Every structure is written in C-alpha cells, then in structure tokens.
Amino acid sequence: MPTASPRIVPVPDPVPLPTTGTGTGYAPCHHGEILQGVFLDDDGRRCAGLVTLPMAGPGTRAEFTRHPGTAADALTVVPADRTKAARAAALAIAECAARTGLPPCGGALRLTGDIPVGLGMGSSTSDVIAAVRAVADAYGLRMVPGTVARLAVRAERASDPLMLDDGRPVLFAQREGRVLEVLGRALPPLVVVGCALGGGAPVDTLSLPVRDVDAVDAADVRAYERLRTLLRRAVATGDATLLGAVATASARRGRQVLGHPEFDALTAVARRTGAAGVQIAHSGAVAGVLFDPAAPGLRHRVRSCLRALDAHGIPTTRTFTTFTTCTTSTPTCTTTHEGAPEWTSTSRSRSAART
C-alpha cells in the first residue's frame, strides 16, 4: 500500500541549515513495453508482468541534501509536483536512517531530466529511482536493486524495472517489484523508429483501470504465457522477426485499454516497409516500428517508414538501436552501421526539458 504523502512545502528563501551530506542519483527511461500481460510465477500464482524496451539518452538526475535536526517529513521538492519522488525520498530516508542508526531528518530534493511525461516511457519510475539513489548516496549507502524496487513499488503502486542495471531483458512483476524471469543475455538487435500516438498527448496513468489478475480469463493467461515462451526463444536465438511478432501481438491486446485509433495505420506501415513489427507503451502514447538491422535495404526501409508515418499524421520522435557498437558500454546507443543512416532524433522539436 502506498504510504501517506510527505508534507511538501514551498521552497523557502535560503536559510542556513546544518548539512552533513549531499547525494546524487540517476535513472534512465525506456521506450514502452515489448510484452505486458498476466503471467504465472514459479509457484503458479498469477502476476501482472511486463518486458520493457530499453532506450539510452533521456533520464532523471536527482540531488538530495540532508537537513539534520529537521522533521523527517519536512521535504522540499523541486519541481514541487513530483509527489511520487517525494514519497520515495521519504521511504528512502527511513530506510537509510534505520541502516545507519542516524535519526530520520528532512532535506531538499531536486530533480532534473528530459524524459517526456505521460508517454509511457517510465518518467515517474525514473524520478522515483533517482530520488532513492540520491538519498542513499547522501547517507553514504548504495541500495541493491531489490531494495530500490521494493521502495519504488511502495512509492508509486507499480514500477518499471529501471533499477536493474545489467542490461538483461526480464519479465518484471511491476506491482510486486520482482523479476519473474530473466529472458536471456540481451534482446535481439533492433532498429526502432520511435513515434507518438494520440498526437503525443500525455496519459494519466493513475486514471487507468487496475487490472484484477484473478479476473483475467484463463485462455488469456495461456495466450500471454505463449507470448512469453516465444519471446524467450527470440532472445535465445537473436530473432528480431519473432520478437516483432510478440511485440505486435502484445500491442494488439494492450489496445483494449487505450484504444489507439492509429494502431491499424501503424501496423500497415510496418507491413509495407518490411518491419519486424511494432511495440506500443501499454500506459502511454509512445510507440515504435521495429526493424531487423540485418534486413537488406535497411536505409530505404527506415526512410520509407518515416515518410509513411508522416503521411498518416503520426509524429516521429527518434530512431535508435538496441545494440552497442564499439565505443560505448550502454545497452542502447546512437550509432552508424553499414547500409543504415546515422540514428539521430527525427523529431521536429525537442521535448520540453523537465526542470
């Protein structure tokens, strides 16, 4: 159950306060889901679960300064509307105080980042994880991913697996903060043409219905489990086409919640340009057309896809890859490879930076 919201006070004029620690934290975003549904855990119990599509670049940075001697709920948060991050910071303060033996105290949390809000890219989870990591750093601690996941779920009811740093694709129980299955070492290589449905209008995720996993039809659970099996095979064999088929099937099922009137146009563009499939955030508007980078004529396919999306009035955002080449250790990078354009932002305007 989410804890009561901490008291968030307006940022006052600077006053001298005793400080003994300032910490920083960072968390990335993702590009929506490859697969989301209801699955069975090792004990045969139903769990809501998801597999996200990683994307390097946008993220949230947090800075937290402890104010010893102040009340534990006296947090100043910038921006002041980041209530989930504030709850996470309060939970992290209690956790860190218990571990260090220091009395809980208030402090100042500042968040900066460039993740578009409400598109289903994990902006709130990124805020929460960055806040937890910044608080821990201010106490001279480093929390393991399992602890961060537990606090994140308590802070925001459900959490994306952005606290996992090893790059392996996982089926993650977002309401419980635990990994149901590690699907393999890495996703098959993909080139993703990102776009935004619904005109890019933000989606209020808290207003979406919470699915009762016990009410899901047994046939639907079996269907999700089949998709899980196929995705596991796609990861094991590096099969981008099979992954695309899984993502498309999952997006088709997820359409029941958000509608997405552009869905048929998006899948038609994917078919005409020889894409492996499409993926759509199940709690937002971000989507992607997935291409196998080994497919012949990739440059032409991607450019044709961009033109077709524009013709359908679907704004494109950025084109990126899910594989690493030579100069970076991140799971996703902007790069050039033979036969393909340089993968850079294709949006006409930058997303407004969050300050």
Short mmCIF file of C-alpha atoms in Angstrom, two decimals:
data_model
loop_
_atom_site.label_atom_id
_atom_site.label_comp_id
_atom_site.label_asym_id
_atom_site.label_seq_id
_atom_site.Cartn_x
_atom_site.Cartn_y
_atom_site.Cartn_z
CA MET A 1 0.00 0.00 0.00
CA PRO A 2 1.38 3.47 -0.84
CA THR A 3 2.42 5.43 2.21
CA ALA A 4 0.86 8.74 3.10
CA SER A 5 2.30 11.60 1.10
CA PRO A 6 5.03 13.56 2.91
CA ARG A 7 4.40 17.19 3.67
CA ILE A 8 5.73 19.09 0.64
CA VAL A 9 6.44 22.69 1.47
CA PRO A 10 7.23 25.58 -0.89
CA VAL A 11 10.91 26.25 -1.39
CA PRO A 12 11.74 28.96 1.16
CA ASP A 13 14.24 31.75 0.95
CA PRO A 14 17.72 30.37 1.60
CA VAL A 15 18.40 29.93 5.30
CA PRO A 16 21.47 28.38 6.91
CA LEU A 17 20.80 24.77 7.81
CA PRO A 18 23.27 22.23 9.14
CA THR A 19 24.02 19.74 6.40
CA THR A 20 26.25 16.71 6.61
CA GLY A 21 25.59 15.01 3.31
CA THR A 22 24.53 15.64 -0.26
CA GLY A 23 23.95 12.72 -2.61
CA THR A 24 23.16 12.26 -6.26
CA GLY A 25 21.31 9.61 -8.20
CA TYR A 26 20.41 8.82 -11.78
CA ALA A 27 17.90 6.57 -13.54
CA PRO A 28 17.20 6.03 -17.26
CA CYS A 29 13.91 5.70 -19.12
CA HIS A 30 12.53 3.09 -21.52
CA HIS A 31 10.52 3.13 -24.75
CA GLY A 32 7.36 1.41 -23.60
CA GLU A 33 6.73 -2.32 -23.47
CA ILE A 34 7.58 -5.24 -25.71
CA LEU A 35 5.24 -7.52 -23.77
CA GLN A 36 2.75 -6.88 -20.99
CA GLY A 37 0.05 -9.08 -19.51
CA VAL A 38 -0.73 -11.62 -16.80
CA PHE A 39 1.72 -14.44 -16.21
CA LEU A 40 2.37 -17.30 -13.80
CA ASP A 41 5.24 -17.18 -11.33
CA ASP A 42 7.27 -20.21 -10.24
CA ASP A 43 4.55 -21.14 -7.76
CA GLY A 44 1.82 -20.95 -10.39
CA ARG A 45 0.42 -17.70 -8.98
CA ARG A 46 -0.88 -15.07 -11.39
CA CYS A 47 1.12 -11.82 -11.61
CA ALA A 48 0.89 -8.73 -13.77
CA GLY A 49 4.17 -8.56 -15.66
CA LEU A 50 5.96 -6.65 -18.40
CA VAL A 51 9.10 -6.55 -20.55
CA THR A 52 10.30 -3.04 -21.43
CA LEU A 53 12.24 -1.83 -24.45
CA PRO A 54 15.42 -0.08 -23.24
CA MET A 55 16.49 3.25 -24.65
CA ALA A 56 19.59 5.23 -23.78
CA GLY A 57 19.56 9.00 -23.60
CA PRO A 58 16.78 10.62 -21.59
CA GLY A 59 16.82 10.13 -17.83
CA THR A 60 16.33 11.73 -14.43
CA ARG A 61 19.06 13.12 -12.19
CA ALA A 62 18.38 13.77 -8.54
CA GLU A 63 20.26 15.62 -5.81
CA PHE A 64 19.34 15.24 -2.17
CA THR A 65 20.75 17.24 0.74
CA ARG A 66 20.07 16.08 4.30
CA HIS A 67 18.97 18.64 6.87
CA PRO A 68 19.78 17.04 10.24
CA GLY A 69 17.60 18.19 13.11
CA THR A 70 14.53 18.83 10.95
CA ALA A 71 11.34 16.75 10.95
CA ALA A 72 11.52 13.64 8.77
CA ASP A 73 8.55 14.76 6.67
CA ALA A 74 9.91 18.27 6.05
CA LEU A 75 10.99 17.75 2.47
CA THR A 76 11.39 20.47 -0.12
CA VAL A 77 10.98 19.06 -3.63
CA VAL A 78 11.79 20.77 -6.91
CA PRO A 79 9.69 20.58 -9.04
CA ALA A 80 7.04 20.59 -6.32
CA ASP A 81 4.59 18.41 -8.28
CA ARG A 82 6.84 15.32 -8.14
CA THR A 83 4.80 13.70 -5.36
CA LYS A 84 5.83 10.13 -6.21
CA ALA A 85 9.51 11.05 -5.96
CA ALA A 86 8.77 12.82 -2.66
CA ARG A 87 7.15 9.66 -1.26
CA ALA A 88 10.11 7.64 -2.45
CA ALA A 89 12.56 10.03 -0.79
CA ALA A 90 10.64 9.80 2.50
CA LEU A 91 10.72 6.00 2.34
CA ALA A 92 14.42 6.02 1.48
CA ILE A 93 15.18 8.37 4.38
CA ALA A 94 13.51 5.96 6.80
CA GLU A 95 15.36 3.01 5.28
CA CYS A 96 18.75 4.73 5.39
CA ALA A 97 18.25 6.07 8.91
CA ALA A 98 17.45 2.57 10.13
CA ARG A 99 20.55 1.15 8.45
CA THR A 100 22.93 3.83 9.70
CA GLY A 101 21.44 4.39 13.15
CA LEU A 102 21.02 8.09 12.43
CA PRO A 103 17.72 9.81 13.28
CA PRO A 104 15.45 10.43 10.28
CA CYS A 105 15.50 14.02 9.09
CA GLY A 106 14.15 16.19 6.33
CA GLY A 107 16.03 17.58 3.39
CA ALA A 108 15.94 19.09 -0.08
CA LEU A 109 15.36 17.03 -3.22
CA ARG A 110 15.91 18.46 -6.68
CA LEU A 111 15.06 16.57 -9.88
CA THR A 112 16.17 17.41 -13.41
CA GLY A 113 15.67 15.45 -16.58
CA ASP A 114 14.47 15.28 -20.14
CA ILE A 115 12.01 12.37 -20.22
CA PRO A 116 8.69 13.35 -21.82
CA VAL A 117 5.95 12.99 -19.21
CA GLY A 118 2.87 10.84 -19.79
CA LEU A 119 4.07 8.99 -22.89
CA GLY A 120 4.67 5.66 -21.15
CA MET A 121 8.46 5.99 -21.02
CA GLY A 122 8.79 5.45 -17.27
CA SER A 123 9.25 9.10 -16.29
CA SER A 124 7.73 8.66 -12.82
CA THR A 125 9.72 5.50 -12.10
CA SER A 126 12.87 7.25 -13.27
CA ASP A 127 12.12 10.12 -10.85
CA VAL A 128 11.49 7.66 -8.01
CA ILE A 129 14.62 5.59 -8.56
CA ALA A 130 16.85 8.64 -8.97
CA ALA A 131 15.41 10.07 -5.73
CA VAL A 132 16.00 6.84 -3.80
CA ARG A 133 19.56 6.59 -5.08
CA ALA A 134 20.28 10.24 -4.22
CA VAL A 135 19.01 9.78 -0.64
CA ALA A 136 21.07 6.62 -0.22
CA ASP A 137 24.15 8.39 -1.56
CA ALA A 138 23.61 11.24 0.91
CA TYR A 139 23.78 8.64 3.68
CA GLY A 140 26.87 7.03 2.19
CA LEU A 141 24.92 3.93 1.18
CA ARG A 142 24.22 2.07 -2.03
CA MET A 143 20.98 0.11 -2.22
CA VAL A 144 20.76 -3.14 -4.15
CA PRO A 145 18.18 -3.23 -6.98
CA GLY A 146 15.79 -5.40 -4.96
CA THR A 147 15.57 -2.81 -2.20
CA VAL A 148 15.14 0.02 -4.70
CA ALA A 149 12.35 -1.95 -6.39
CA ARG A 150 10.57 -2.52 -3.08
CA LEU A 151 10.64 1.18 -2.22
CA ALA A 152 9.62 2.17 -5.75
CA VAL A 153 6.50 -0.01 -5.64
CA ARG A 154 5.56 1.42 -2.24
CA ALA A 155 6.01 4.95 -3.60
CA GLU A 156 4.07 4.63 -6.85
CA ARG A 157 1.96 1.45 -6.68
CA ALA A 158 3.69 -0.09 -9.72
CA SER A 159 7.23 0.29 -11.00
CA ASP A 160 9.15 -0.32 -14.21
CA PRO A 161 12.38 -2.34 -13.92
CA LEU A 162 14.67 0.67 -14.44
CA MET A 163 16.63 -0.11 -11.27
CA LEU A 164 18.15 -3.18 -12.94
CA ASP A 165 21.47 -2.13 -14.42
CA ASP A 166 22.87 -5.25 -16.08
CA GLY A 167 21.03 -4.82 -19.39
CA ARG A 168 19.44 -8.27 -19.43
CA PRO A 169 15.80 -8.41 -20.59
CA VAL A 170 13.49 -9.52 -17.80
CA LEU A 171 9.83 -10.25 -17.23
CA PHE A 172 9.13 -7.97 -14.29
CA ALA A 173 6.18 -8.03 -11.89
CA GLN A 174 5.58 -4.30 -11.77
CA ARG A 175 3.16 -4.33 -8.83
CA GLU A 176 5.44 -6.50 -6.70
CA GLY A 177 8.85 -5.18 -7.69
CA ARG A 178 10.38 -8.55 -8.52
CA VAL A 179 11.79 -10.37 -11.53
CA LEU A 180 9.65 -13.25 -12.72
CA GLU A 181 12.18 -14.42 -15.30
CA VAL A 182 15.49 -13.37 -16.81
CA LEU A 183 14.80 -13.98 -20.50
CA GLY A 184 18.41 -14.11 -21.64
CA ARG A 185 21.57 -12.08 -22.02
CA ALA A 186 20.34 -9.39 -24.43
CA LEU A 187 17.49 -8.52 -26.75
CA PRO A 188 17.92 -9.28 -30.45
CA PRO A 189 19.42 -6.32 -32.29
CA LEU A 190 16.74 -3.86 -33.40
CA VAL A 191 16.47 -0.52 -35.11
CA VAL A 192 13.48 1.33 -33.68
CA VAL A 193 11.66 4.17 -35.41
CA GLY A 194 10.01 5.93 -32.49
CA CYS A 195 6.74 7.82 -32.78
CA ALA A 196 3.91 9.17 -30.63
CA LEU A 197 0.26 8.18 -30.93
CA GLY A 198 -2.68 10.32 -29.97
CA GLY A 199 -0.81 13.41 -31.05
CA GLY A 200 1.63 12.81 -28.21
CA ALA A 201 -0.94 13.85 -25.59
CA PRO A 202 0.11 12.74 -22.07
CA VAL A 203 -1.76 9.86 -20.44
CA ASP A 204 -2.65 10.00 -16.75
CA THR A 205 -1.55 6.51 -15.71
CA LEU A 206 -3.23 6.77 -12.30
CA SER A 207 -6.59 7.16 -14.06
CA LEU A 208 -6.18 3.88 -15.95
CA PRO A 209 -8.09 0.87 -14.59
CA VAL A 210 -6.09 -1.52 -12.41
CA ARG A 211 -6.48 -4.99 -13.84
CA ASP A 212 -7.59 -7.71 -11.41
CA VAL A 213 -5.31 -10.58 -12.40
CA ASP A 214 -7.65 -13.12 -10.85
CA ALA A 215 -10.47 -11.93 -13.10
CA VAL A 216 -8.48 -12.49 -16.31
CA ASP A 217 -9.81 -15.34 -18.40
CA ALA A 218 -7.69 -18.49 -18.23
CA ALA A 219 -7.45 -18.51 -22.04
CA ASP A 220 -5.90 -15.04 -21.94
CA VAL A 221 -3.33 -16.14 -19.36
CA ARG A 222 -2.41 -19.09 -21.59
CA ALA A 223 -2.04 -16.67 -24.52
CA TYR A 224 0.29 -14.44 -22.50
CA GLU A 225 2.33 -17.46 -21.48
CA ARG A 226 2.68 -18.48 -25.14
CA LEU A 227 3.95 -14.99 -25.96
CA ARG A 228 6.39 -15.28 -23.06
CA THR A 229 7.69 -18.58 -24.49
CA LEU A 230 8.09 -17.04 -27.94
CA LEU A 231 9.90 -14.01 -26.54
CA ARG A 232 12.25 -16.27 -24.60
CA ARG A 233 13.01 -18.07 -27.87
CA ALA A 234 13.50 -14.79 -29.73
CA VAL A 235 16.06 -13.67 -27.14
CA ALA A 236 17.86 -17.02 -27.13
CA THR A 237 18.16 -17.09 -30.93
CA GLY A 238 18.54 -13.35 -31.59
CA ASP A 239 15.44 -13.46 -33.78
CA ALA A 240 14.25 -9.88 -34.37
CA THR A 241 11.34 -11.04 -36.53
CA LEU A 242 9.98 -13.29 -33.80
CA LEU A 243 10.38 -10.52 -31.21
CA GLY A 244 8.49 -8.17 -33.52
CA ALA A 245 5.64 -10.65 -33.80
CA VAL A 246 5.43 -10.92 -30.00
CA ALA A 247 5.50 -7.15 -29.55
CA THR A 248 2.79 -6.66 -32.17
CA ALA A 249 0.55 -9.28 -30.56
CA SER A 250 1.05 -7.69 -27.15
CA ALA A 251 0.31 -4.21 -28.54
CA ARG A 252 -2.87 -5.52 -30.14
CA ARG A 253 -4.02 -6.82 -26.75
CA GLY A 254 -2.98 -3.62 -24.98
CA ARG A 255 -5.03 -1.60 -27.42
CA GLN A 256 -8.12 -2.68 -25.46
CA VAL A 257 -7.16 -0.20 -22.69
CA LEU A 258 -6.04 2.93 -24.55
CA GLY A 259 -7.75 2.42 -27.92
CA HIS A 260 -5.04 3.95 -30.14
CA PRO A 261 -7.06 4.70 -33.31
CA GLU A 262 -3.75 4.89 -35.24
CA PHE A 263 -2.99 1.24 -34.48
CA ASP A 264 -4.15 -0.10 -37.86
CA ALA A 265 -2.20 2.60 -39.71
CA LEU A 266 0.91 1.86 -37.65
CA THR A 267 0.81 -1.87 -38.34
CA ALA A 268 0.08 -1.23 -42.02
CA VAL A 269 3.19 0.98 -42.25
CA ALA A 270 5.20 -1.78 -40.59
CA ARG A 271 3.99 -4.35 -43.13
CA ARG A 272 4.61 -2.11 -46.15
CA THR A 273 8.15 -1.24 -45.08
CA GLY A 274 9.15 -4.79 -44.15
CA ALA A 275 9.46 -4.12 -40.42
CA ALA A 276 9.60 -6.92 -37.88
CA GLY A 277 6.61 -5.47 -36.02
CA VAL A 278 5.51 -2.68 -33.71
CA GLN A 279 5.59 -2.00 -29.99
CA ILE A 280 3.38 0.38 -28.05
CA ALA A 281 3.53 1.59 -24.46
CA HIS A 282 0.63 0.00 -22.58
CA SER A 283 0.25 3.06 -20.35
CA GLY A 284 1.09 5.89 -22.71
CA ALA A 285 1.41 7.09 -26.29
CA VAL A 286 4.97 6.22 -27.27
CA ALA A 287 5.34 3.56 -29.96
CA GLY A 288 7.99 2.12 -32.23
CA VAL A 289 8.29 0.38 -35.58
CA LEU A 290 10.84 -2.40 -35.15
CA PHE A 291 13.36 -3.31 -37.87
CA ASP A 292 15.91 -6.11 -38.10
CA PRO A 293 19.23 -4.30 -38.71
CA ALA A 294 20.39 -7.24 -40.85
CA ALA A 295 17.48 -6.83 -43.27
CA PRO A 296 18.52 -5.79 -46.80
CA GLY A 297 17.85 -2.21 -47.78
CA LEU A 298 17.52 -1.03 -44.20
CA ARG A 299 18.24 2.62 -45.02
CA HIS A 300 15.45 2.68 -47.60
CA ARG A 301 13.04 0.84 -45.26
CA VAL A 302 13.59 3.29 -42.43
CA ARG A 303 13.22 6.35 -44.65
CA SER A 304 10.07 4.91 -46.19
CA CYS A 305 8.71 4.30 -42.70
CA LEU A 306 9.39 7.89 -41.66
CA ARG A 307 7.62 9.22 -44.75
CA ALA A 308 4.65 6.90 -44.27
CA LEU A 309 4.22 7.82 -40.62
CA ASP A 310 4.30 11.49 -41.53
CA ALA A 311 1.69 10.89 -44.24
CA HIS A 312 -0.60 9.33 -41.63
CA GLY A 313 -0.09 12.27 -39.27
CA ILE A 314 1.83 10.19 -36.73
CA PRO A 315 4.69 12.33 -35.37
CA THR A 316 8.08 10.64 -35.22
CA THR A 317 10.43 11.16 -32.30
CA ARG A 318 13.77 9.44 -32.63
CA THR A 319 15.33 6.45 -34.35
CA PHE A 320 17.61 4.35 -32.17
CA THR A 321 19.14 0.91 -31.80
CA THR A 322 19.04 -1.72 -29.07
CA PHE A 323 22.60 -2.86 -29.62
CA THR A 324 26.03 -1.49 -28.81
CA THR A 325 28.78 -0.84 -31.31
CA CYS A 326 32.40 -0.34 -30.40
CA THR A 327 32.58 2.91 -28.44
CA THR A 328 30.05 2.66 -25.64
CA SER A 329 29.04 0.17 -22.97
CA THR A 330 25.42 1.28 -22.71
CA PRO A 331 22.74 -1.17 -23.84
CA THR A 332 21.49 1.27 -26.45
CA CYS A 333 23.41 3.84 -28.41
CA THR A 334 23.24 6.27 -31.29
CA THR A 335 25.43 4.80 -33.99
CA THR A 336 26.05 4.29 -37.68
CA HIS A 337 26.34 0.93 -39.32
CA GLU A 338 26.72 -0.16 -42.89
CA GLY A 339 23.63 0.36 -45.01
CA ALA A 340 21.79 2.46 -42.44
CA PRO A 341 21.52 6.18 -41.73
CA GLU A 342 23.03 7.72 -38.66
CA TRP A 343 20.42 7.13 -35.95
CA THR A 344 19.58 10.52 -34.53
CA SER A 345 16.50 12.37 -33.36
CA THR A 346 13.91 12.80 -36.09
CA SER A 347 11.50 14.98 -34.13
CA ARG A 348 10.72 18.45 -35.41
CA SER A 349 11.03 19.92 -31.94
CA ARG A 350 12.69 18.93 -28.70
CA SER A 351 10.65 17.60 -25.82
CA ALA A 352 10.40 20.23 -23.13
CA ALA A 353 13.09 19.61 -20.57
CA ARG A 354 11.83 18.97 -17.06
CA THR A 355 13.43 21.31 -14.56
#
